[in-house]
Coordinates of C-alpha atoms in Angstrom, one line a residue:
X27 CA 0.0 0.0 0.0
X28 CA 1.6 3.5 -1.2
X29 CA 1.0 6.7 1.5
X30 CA -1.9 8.4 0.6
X31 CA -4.0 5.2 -1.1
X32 CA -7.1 4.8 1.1
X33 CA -8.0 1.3 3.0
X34 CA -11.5 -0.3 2.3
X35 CA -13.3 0.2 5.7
X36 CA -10.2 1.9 7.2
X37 CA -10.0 6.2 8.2
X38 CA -7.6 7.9 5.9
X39 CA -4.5 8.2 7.1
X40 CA -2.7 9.8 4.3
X41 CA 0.1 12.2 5.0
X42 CA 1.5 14.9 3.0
X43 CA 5.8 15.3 2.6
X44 CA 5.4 17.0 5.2
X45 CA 4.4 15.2 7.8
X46 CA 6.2 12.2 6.8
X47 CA 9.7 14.1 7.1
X48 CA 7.9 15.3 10.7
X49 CA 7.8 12.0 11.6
X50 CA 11.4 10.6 10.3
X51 CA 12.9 13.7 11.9
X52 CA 11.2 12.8 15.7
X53 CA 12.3 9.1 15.0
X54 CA 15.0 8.2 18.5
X55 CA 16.3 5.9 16.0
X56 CA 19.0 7.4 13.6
X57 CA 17.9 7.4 9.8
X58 CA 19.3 8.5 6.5
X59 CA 19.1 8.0 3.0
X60 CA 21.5 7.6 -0.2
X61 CA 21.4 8.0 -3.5
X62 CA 22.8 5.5 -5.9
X63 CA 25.8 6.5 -5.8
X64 CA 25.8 6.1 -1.8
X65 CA 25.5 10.5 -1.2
X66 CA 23.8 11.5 1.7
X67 CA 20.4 13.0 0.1
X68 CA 18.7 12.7 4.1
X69 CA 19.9 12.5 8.0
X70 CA 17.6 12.7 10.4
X71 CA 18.2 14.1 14.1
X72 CA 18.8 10.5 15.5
X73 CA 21.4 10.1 13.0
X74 CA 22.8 13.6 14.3
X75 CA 22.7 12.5 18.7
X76 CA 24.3 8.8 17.9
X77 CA 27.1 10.0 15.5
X78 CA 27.7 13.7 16.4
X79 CA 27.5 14.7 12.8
X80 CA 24.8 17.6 11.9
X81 CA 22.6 17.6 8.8
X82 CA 25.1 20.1 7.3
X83 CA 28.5 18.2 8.0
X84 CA 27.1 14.7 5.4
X85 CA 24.9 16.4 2.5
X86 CA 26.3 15.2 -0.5
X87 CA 28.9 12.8 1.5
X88 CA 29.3 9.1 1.2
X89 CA 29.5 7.5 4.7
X90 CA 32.9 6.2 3.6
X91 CA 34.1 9.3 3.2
X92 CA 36.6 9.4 6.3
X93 CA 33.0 9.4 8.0
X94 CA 30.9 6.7 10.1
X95 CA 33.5 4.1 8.0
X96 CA 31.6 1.4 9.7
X97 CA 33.4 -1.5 10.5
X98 CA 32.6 -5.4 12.3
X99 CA 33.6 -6.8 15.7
X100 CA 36.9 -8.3 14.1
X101 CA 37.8 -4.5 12.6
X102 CA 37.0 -5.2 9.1
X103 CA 36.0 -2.3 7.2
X104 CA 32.3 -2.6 5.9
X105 CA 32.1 0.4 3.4
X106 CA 33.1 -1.5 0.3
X107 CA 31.7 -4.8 -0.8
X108 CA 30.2 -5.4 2.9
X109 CA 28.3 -2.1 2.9
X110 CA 24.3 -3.1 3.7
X111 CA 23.2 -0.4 1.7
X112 CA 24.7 -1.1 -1.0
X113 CA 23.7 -4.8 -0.6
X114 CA 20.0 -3.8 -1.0
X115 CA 20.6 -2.1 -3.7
X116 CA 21.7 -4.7 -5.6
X117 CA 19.5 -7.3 -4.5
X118 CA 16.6 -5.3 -3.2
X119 CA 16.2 -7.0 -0.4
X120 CA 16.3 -5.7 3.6
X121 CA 19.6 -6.5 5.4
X122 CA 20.4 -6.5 9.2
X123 CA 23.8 -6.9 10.6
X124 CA 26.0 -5.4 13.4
X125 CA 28.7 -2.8 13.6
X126 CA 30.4 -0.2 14.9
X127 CA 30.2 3.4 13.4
X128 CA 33.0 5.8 14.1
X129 CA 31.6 9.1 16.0
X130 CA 32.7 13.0 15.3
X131 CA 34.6 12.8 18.1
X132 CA 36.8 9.5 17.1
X133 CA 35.3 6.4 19.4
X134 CA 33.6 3.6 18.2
X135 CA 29.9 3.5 18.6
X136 CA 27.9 -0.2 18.3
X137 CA 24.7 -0.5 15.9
X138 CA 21.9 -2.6 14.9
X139 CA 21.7 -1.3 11.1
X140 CA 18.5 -2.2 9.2
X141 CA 19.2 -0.9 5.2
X142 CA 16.1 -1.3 2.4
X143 CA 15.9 -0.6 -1.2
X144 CA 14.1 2.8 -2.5
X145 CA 12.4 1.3 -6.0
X146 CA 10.3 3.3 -8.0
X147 CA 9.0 2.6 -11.4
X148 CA 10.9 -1.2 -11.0
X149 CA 14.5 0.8 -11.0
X150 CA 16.4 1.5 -7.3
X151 CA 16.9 5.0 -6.8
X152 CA 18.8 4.8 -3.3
X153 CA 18.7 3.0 0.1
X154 CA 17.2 3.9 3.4
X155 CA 19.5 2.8 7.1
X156 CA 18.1 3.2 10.0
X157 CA 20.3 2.6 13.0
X158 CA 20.2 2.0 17.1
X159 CA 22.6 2.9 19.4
X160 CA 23.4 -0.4 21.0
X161 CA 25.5 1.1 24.0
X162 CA 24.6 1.5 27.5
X163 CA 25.4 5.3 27.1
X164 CA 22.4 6.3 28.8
X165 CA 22.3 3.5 31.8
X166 CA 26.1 4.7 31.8
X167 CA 25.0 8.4 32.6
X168 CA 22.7 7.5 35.2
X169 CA 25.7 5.5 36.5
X170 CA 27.9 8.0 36.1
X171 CA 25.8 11.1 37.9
X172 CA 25.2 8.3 41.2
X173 CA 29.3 8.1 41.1
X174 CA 30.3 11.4 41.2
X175 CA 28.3 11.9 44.0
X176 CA 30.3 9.6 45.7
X177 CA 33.5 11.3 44.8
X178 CA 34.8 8.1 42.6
X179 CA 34.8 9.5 39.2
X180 CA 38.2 10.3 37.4
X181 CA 36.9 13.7 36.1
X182 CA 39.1 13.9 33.0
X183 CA 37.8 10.5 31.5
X184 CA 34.4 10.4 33.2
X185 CA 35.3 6.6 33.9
X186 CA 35.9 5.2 37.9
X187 CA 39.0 6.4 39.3
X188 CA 41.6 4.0 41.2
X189 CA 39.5 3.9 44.6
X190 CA 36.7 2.3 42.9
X191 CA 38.6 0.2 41.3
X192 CA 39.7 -1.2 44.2
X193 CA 36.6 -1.4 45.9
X194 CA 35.3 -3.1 42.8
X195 CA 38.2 -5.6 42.8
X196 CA 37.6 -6.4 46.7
X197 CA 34.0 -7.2 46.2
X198 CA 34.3 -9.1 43.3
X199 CA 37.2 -11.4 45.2
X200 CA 35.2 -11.7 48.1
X201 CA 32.3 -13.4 46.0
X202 CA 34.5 -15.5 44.1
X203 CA 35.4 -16.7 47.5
X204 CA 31.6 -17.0 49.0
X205 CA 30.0 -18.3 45.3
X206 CA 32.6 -19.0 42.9
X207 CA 31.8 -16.5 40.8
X208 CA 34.6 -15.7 38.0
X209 CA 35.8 -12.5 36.8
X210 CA 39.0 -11.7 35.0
X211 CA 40.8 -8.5 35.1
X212 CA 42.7 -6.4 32.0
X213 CA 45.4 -4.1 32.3
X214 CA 45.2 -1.9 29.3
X215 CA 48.3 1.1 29.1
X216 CA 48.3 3.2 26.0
X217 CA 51.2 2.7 23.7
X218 CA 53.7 5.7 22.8
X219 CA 51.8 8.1 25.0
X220 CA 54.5 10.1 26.1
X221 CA 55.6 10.6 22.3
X222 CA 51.9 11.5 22.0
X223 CA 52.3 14.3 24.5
X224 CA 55.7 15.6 23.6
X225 CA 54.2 15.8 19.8
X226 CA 51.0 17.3 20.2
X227 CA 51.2 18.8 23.8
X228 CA 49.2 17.7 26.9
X229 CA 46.1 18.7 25.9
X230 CA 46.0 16.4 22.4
X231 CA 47.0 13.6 25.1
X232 CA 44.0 14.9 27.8
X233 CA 41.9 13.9 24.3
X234 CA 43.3 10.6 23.3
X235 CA 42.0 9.9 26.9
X236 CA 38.7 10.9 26.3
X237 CA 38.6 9.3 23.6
X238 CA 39.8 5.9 24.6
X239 CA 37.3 6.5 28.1
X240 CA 34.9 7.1 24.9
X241 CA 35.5 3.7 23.5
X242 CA 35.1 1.9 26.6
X243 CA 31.9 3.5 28.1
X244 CA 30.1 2.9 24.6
X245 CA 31.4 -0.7 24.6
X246 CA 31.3 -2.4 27.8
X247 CA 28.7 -4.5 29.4
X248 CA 26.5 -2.4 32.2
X249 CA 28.0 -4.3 35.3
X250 CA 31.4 -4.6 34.1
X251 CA 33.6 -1.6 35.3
X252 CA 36.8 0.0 33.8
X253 CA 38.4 2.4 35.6
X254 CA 41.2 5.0 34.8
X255 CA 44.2 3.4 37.1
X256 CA 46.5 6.5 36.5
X257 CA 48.0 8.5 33.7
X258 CA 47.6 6.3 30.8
X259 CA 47.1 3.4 32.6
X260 CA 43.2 1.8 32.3
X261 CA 41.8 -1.5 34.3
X262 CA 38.5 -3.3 33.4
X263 CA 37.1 -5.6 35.7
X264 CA 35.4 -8.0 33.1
X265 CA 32.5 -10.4 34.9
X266 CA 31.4 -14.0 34.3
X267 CA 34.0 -14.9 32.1
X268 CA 36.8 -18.2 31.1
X269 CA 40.1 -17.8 29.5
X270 CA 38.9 -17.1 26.1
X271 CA 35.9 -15.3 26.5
X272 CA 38.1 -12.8 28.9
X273 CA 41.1 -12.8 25.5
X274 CA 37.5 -11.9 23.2
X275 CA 36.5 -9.0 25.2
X276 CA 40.3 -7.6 25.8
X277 CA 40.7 -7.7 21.7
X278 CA 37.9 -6.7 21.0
X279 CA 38.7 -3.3 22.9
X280 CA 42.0 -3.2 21.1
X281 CA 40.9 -3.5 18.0
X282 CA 37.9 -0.6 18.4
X283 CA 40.8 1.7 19.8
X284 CA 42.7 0.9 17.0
X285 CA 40.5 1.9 14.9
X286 CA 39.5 5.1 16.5
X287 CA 41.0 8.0 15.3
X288 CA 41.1 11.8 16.0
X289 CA 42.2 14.8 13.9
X290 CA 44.8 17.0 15.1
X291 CA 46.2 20.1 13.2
X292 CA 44.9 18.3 10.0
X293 CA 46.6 15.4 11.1
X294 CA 44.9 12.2 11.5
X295 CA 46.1 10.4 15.1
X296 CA 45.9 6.9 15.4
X297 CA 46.2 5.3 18.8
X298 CA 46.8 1.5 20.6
X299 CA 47.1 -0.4 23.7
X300 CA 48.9 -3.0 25.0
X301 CA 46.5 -5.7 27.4
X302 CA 47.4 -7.6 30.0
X303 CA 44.8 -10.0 30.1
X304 CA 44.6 -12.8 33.5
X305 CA 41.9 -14.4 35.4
X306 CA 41.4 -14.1 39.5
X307 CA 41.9 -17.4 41.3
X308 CA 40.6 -18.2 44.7
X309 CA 44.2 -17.2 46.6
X310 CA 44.4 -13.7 44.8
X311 CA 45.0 -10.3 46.4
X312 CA 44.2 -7.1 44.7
X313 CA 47.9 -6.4 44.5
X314 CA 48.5 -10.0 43.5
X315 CA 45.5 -9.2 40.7
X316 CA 47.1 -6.0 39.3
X317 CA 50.4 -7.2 39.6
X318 CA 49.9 -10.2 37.3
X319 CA 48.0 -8.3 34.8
X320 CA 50.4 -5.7 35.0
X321 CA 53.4 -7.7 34.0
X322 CA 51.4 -9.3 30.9
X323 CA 50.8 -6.3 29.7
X324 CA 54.5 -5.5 30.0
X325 CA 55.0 -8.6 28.1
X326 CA 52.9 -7.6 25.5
X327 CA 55.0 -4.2 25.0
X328 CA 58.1 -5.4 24.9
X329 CA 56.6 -8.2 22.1
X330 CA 55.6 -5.6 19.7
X331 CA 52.8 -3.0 21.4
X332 CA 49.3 -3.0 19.9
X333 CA 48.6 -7.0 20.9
X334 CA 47.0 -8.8 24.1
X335 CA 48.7 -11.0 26.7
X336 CA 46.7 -13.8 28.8
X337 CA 48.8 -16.5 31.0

C-alpha cells in the first residue's frame, strides 16, 4: 500500500511530505538516505545525537568518506563490498547486521543497522538505514551522575577512578570466594603516550584519553567496570567470564581503539594499547590481581605494542 492510497473500511490516514519528514525527523532511531551513488540525500536528528554529525557536516557525502567508515567486531572495514546499503541495492532486499560506526569525536559506537531498497517505477533510486545505538550510554550516565556523587569518578575521563577500582576488585574477590563467581581483570596502558604528549602537547593527550574512556563506556557491558588506574594506565574488571571469553572481550577493545581516530592540526592520530589479560583465582589479592595483569601487559610491550597478553 503507497501513503496516501485509502484502506477499504479503514480512516484515511494519508500524509503529506510534510508530515512524513515530521515523523522521520522525531524518530529516536537514527535514519538516513543515499542515492545510488551512496550520497547522503537525508539525516535525520537520531542520526545527528548517535554519531555527532549535523545535517550540514554529510549532505552530498558518502559514509565512507573518512566518516561513520563502519566496521565489524573483528575491525573489518564494511564500506566497500560489505556495505548493507549497498547490498540492497543490488538485491533489493532488507539486510540486518552489526557494527560499529566511528563518531565526530573519534570512538567507536555499536549498531543494529536495518538498510532497504528505495524502488520506483521497477528501478532502485537509493537506500534507506536506520540505525540504534546499541551502548549503554544512557544507563552509563545515570551511573555515572550516582558516582560522582560519591566522589569516585576520574573527572578527566568520566570513567571510575583507582578507589573504585579497588573497591570493585575487593568485592568481586570476596564473592568468588563465597560463590565462585569468576571474573577476570585487563590491564590496558596506551602505547607511545609520552611521544603523544611531547608531539601534540598535553592537551592532544587529555583527548586521546577521552577518547579511549569514549570507547570503553560505549562498549562495555552495564555491570562490568573499567576504571582509569592512572595516567595512561586503564583497568576493566570484566565479569562472568573463562580464558577465552576474557582474550575476546580484551581484543575486541584493542581492535575498536585501533580503529579510532582523531584529527589534530589536519593530522589524523591513530592510537593503541597493550592488554594484559589474567583471570582471579581463589588465593588472589588485589595487589597479586594487578600485579599479574600488569606484567602481561609489559610482556605484550616489549613483544611488539598493539597486541593482548593472557597467561
Amino acid at each position: 500500500m503507497k501513503v496516501g492510497e485509502k484502506r477499504s473500511g479503514k480512516e484515511d490516514l494519508s500524509l503529506n511530505k510534510e508530515q512524513i519528514i515530521d515523523l522521520m525527523e522525531n524518530l529516536y532511531e537514527g535514519m538516513y538516505i543515499v542515492d545510488r551513488d551512496c550520497r547522503v540525500i537525508y539525516w535525520n536528528k537520531g542520526a545527528e545525537l548517535i554519531t555527532g554529525y549535523s545535517y550540514e557536516e554529510v549532505l552530498g557525502r558518502k559514509c565512507s568518506d573518512n566518516m561513520l567508515s563502519h566496521i565489524d567486531e573483528k575491525g573489518n572495514i564494511l564500506c566497500g563490498d560489505g556495505c548493507p546499503l549497498k547490498l540492497s541495492m543490488i538485491d533489493r532486499r532488507v539486510h540486518e547486521i552489526e557494527a560499529f560506526l566511528r563518531h565526530r569525536d573519534g570512538h567507536r559506537v555499536p549498531v543494529s543497522i536495518r538498510t532497504y531498497p528505495i524502488i520506483n517505477d521497477d528501478l532502485v533510486s537509493g537506500a534507506v538505514q536506520v540505525f540504534v545505538d546499541n551502548s549503554s550510554r544512557i544507563a552509563s550516565l545515570h551511573k555515572i551522575e550516582e558516582l560522582q556523587r560519591l566522589v569516585i569518578i576520574d573527572h578527566l575521563t568520566g570513567l571510575t577512578n583507582r578507589r573504585f577500582i579497588e573497591m570493585s576488585l575487593e568485592a568481586r574477590l570476596n564473592e568468588m570466594q563465597r560463590y565462585g563467581w569468576p571474573f577476570g581483570v585487563l590491564f590496558i596502558d596506551i602505547d607511545n603516550f609520552k611521544s603523544i604528549n611531547d608531539l601534540y602537547g598535553h592537551e592532544t593527550g587529555d583527548n586521546v584519553l577521552k577518547m579511549i574512556a569514549q570507547t570503553f563506556i560505549s562498549n562495555s557491558r552495564p555491570f562490568d567496570v573499567t576504571g582509569r588506574w592512572g595516567g595512561e594506565e586503564f583497568v576493566s574488571i570484566i565479569f562472568n567470564v573463562d580464558r577465552e571469553r576474557l582474550f575476546d572481550v580484551a581484543n575486541r577493545l584493542r581492535i575498536l581503539i585501533e580503529q579510532s581516530v582523531m584529527t589534530v592540526d589536519s593530522v589524523i592520530l591513530r592510537v593503541t594499547v597493550s592488554v594484559g589479560a589474567t583471570l582471579a583465582n581463589s588465593e588472589d589479592t588485589i595487589e597479586s590481581l594487578i600485579r599479574r595483569a600488569d606484567r602481561l601487559m609489559y610482556h605484550a610491550k616489549i613483544s611488539g605494542k598493539n597486541r593482548v597478553m593472557i597467561d
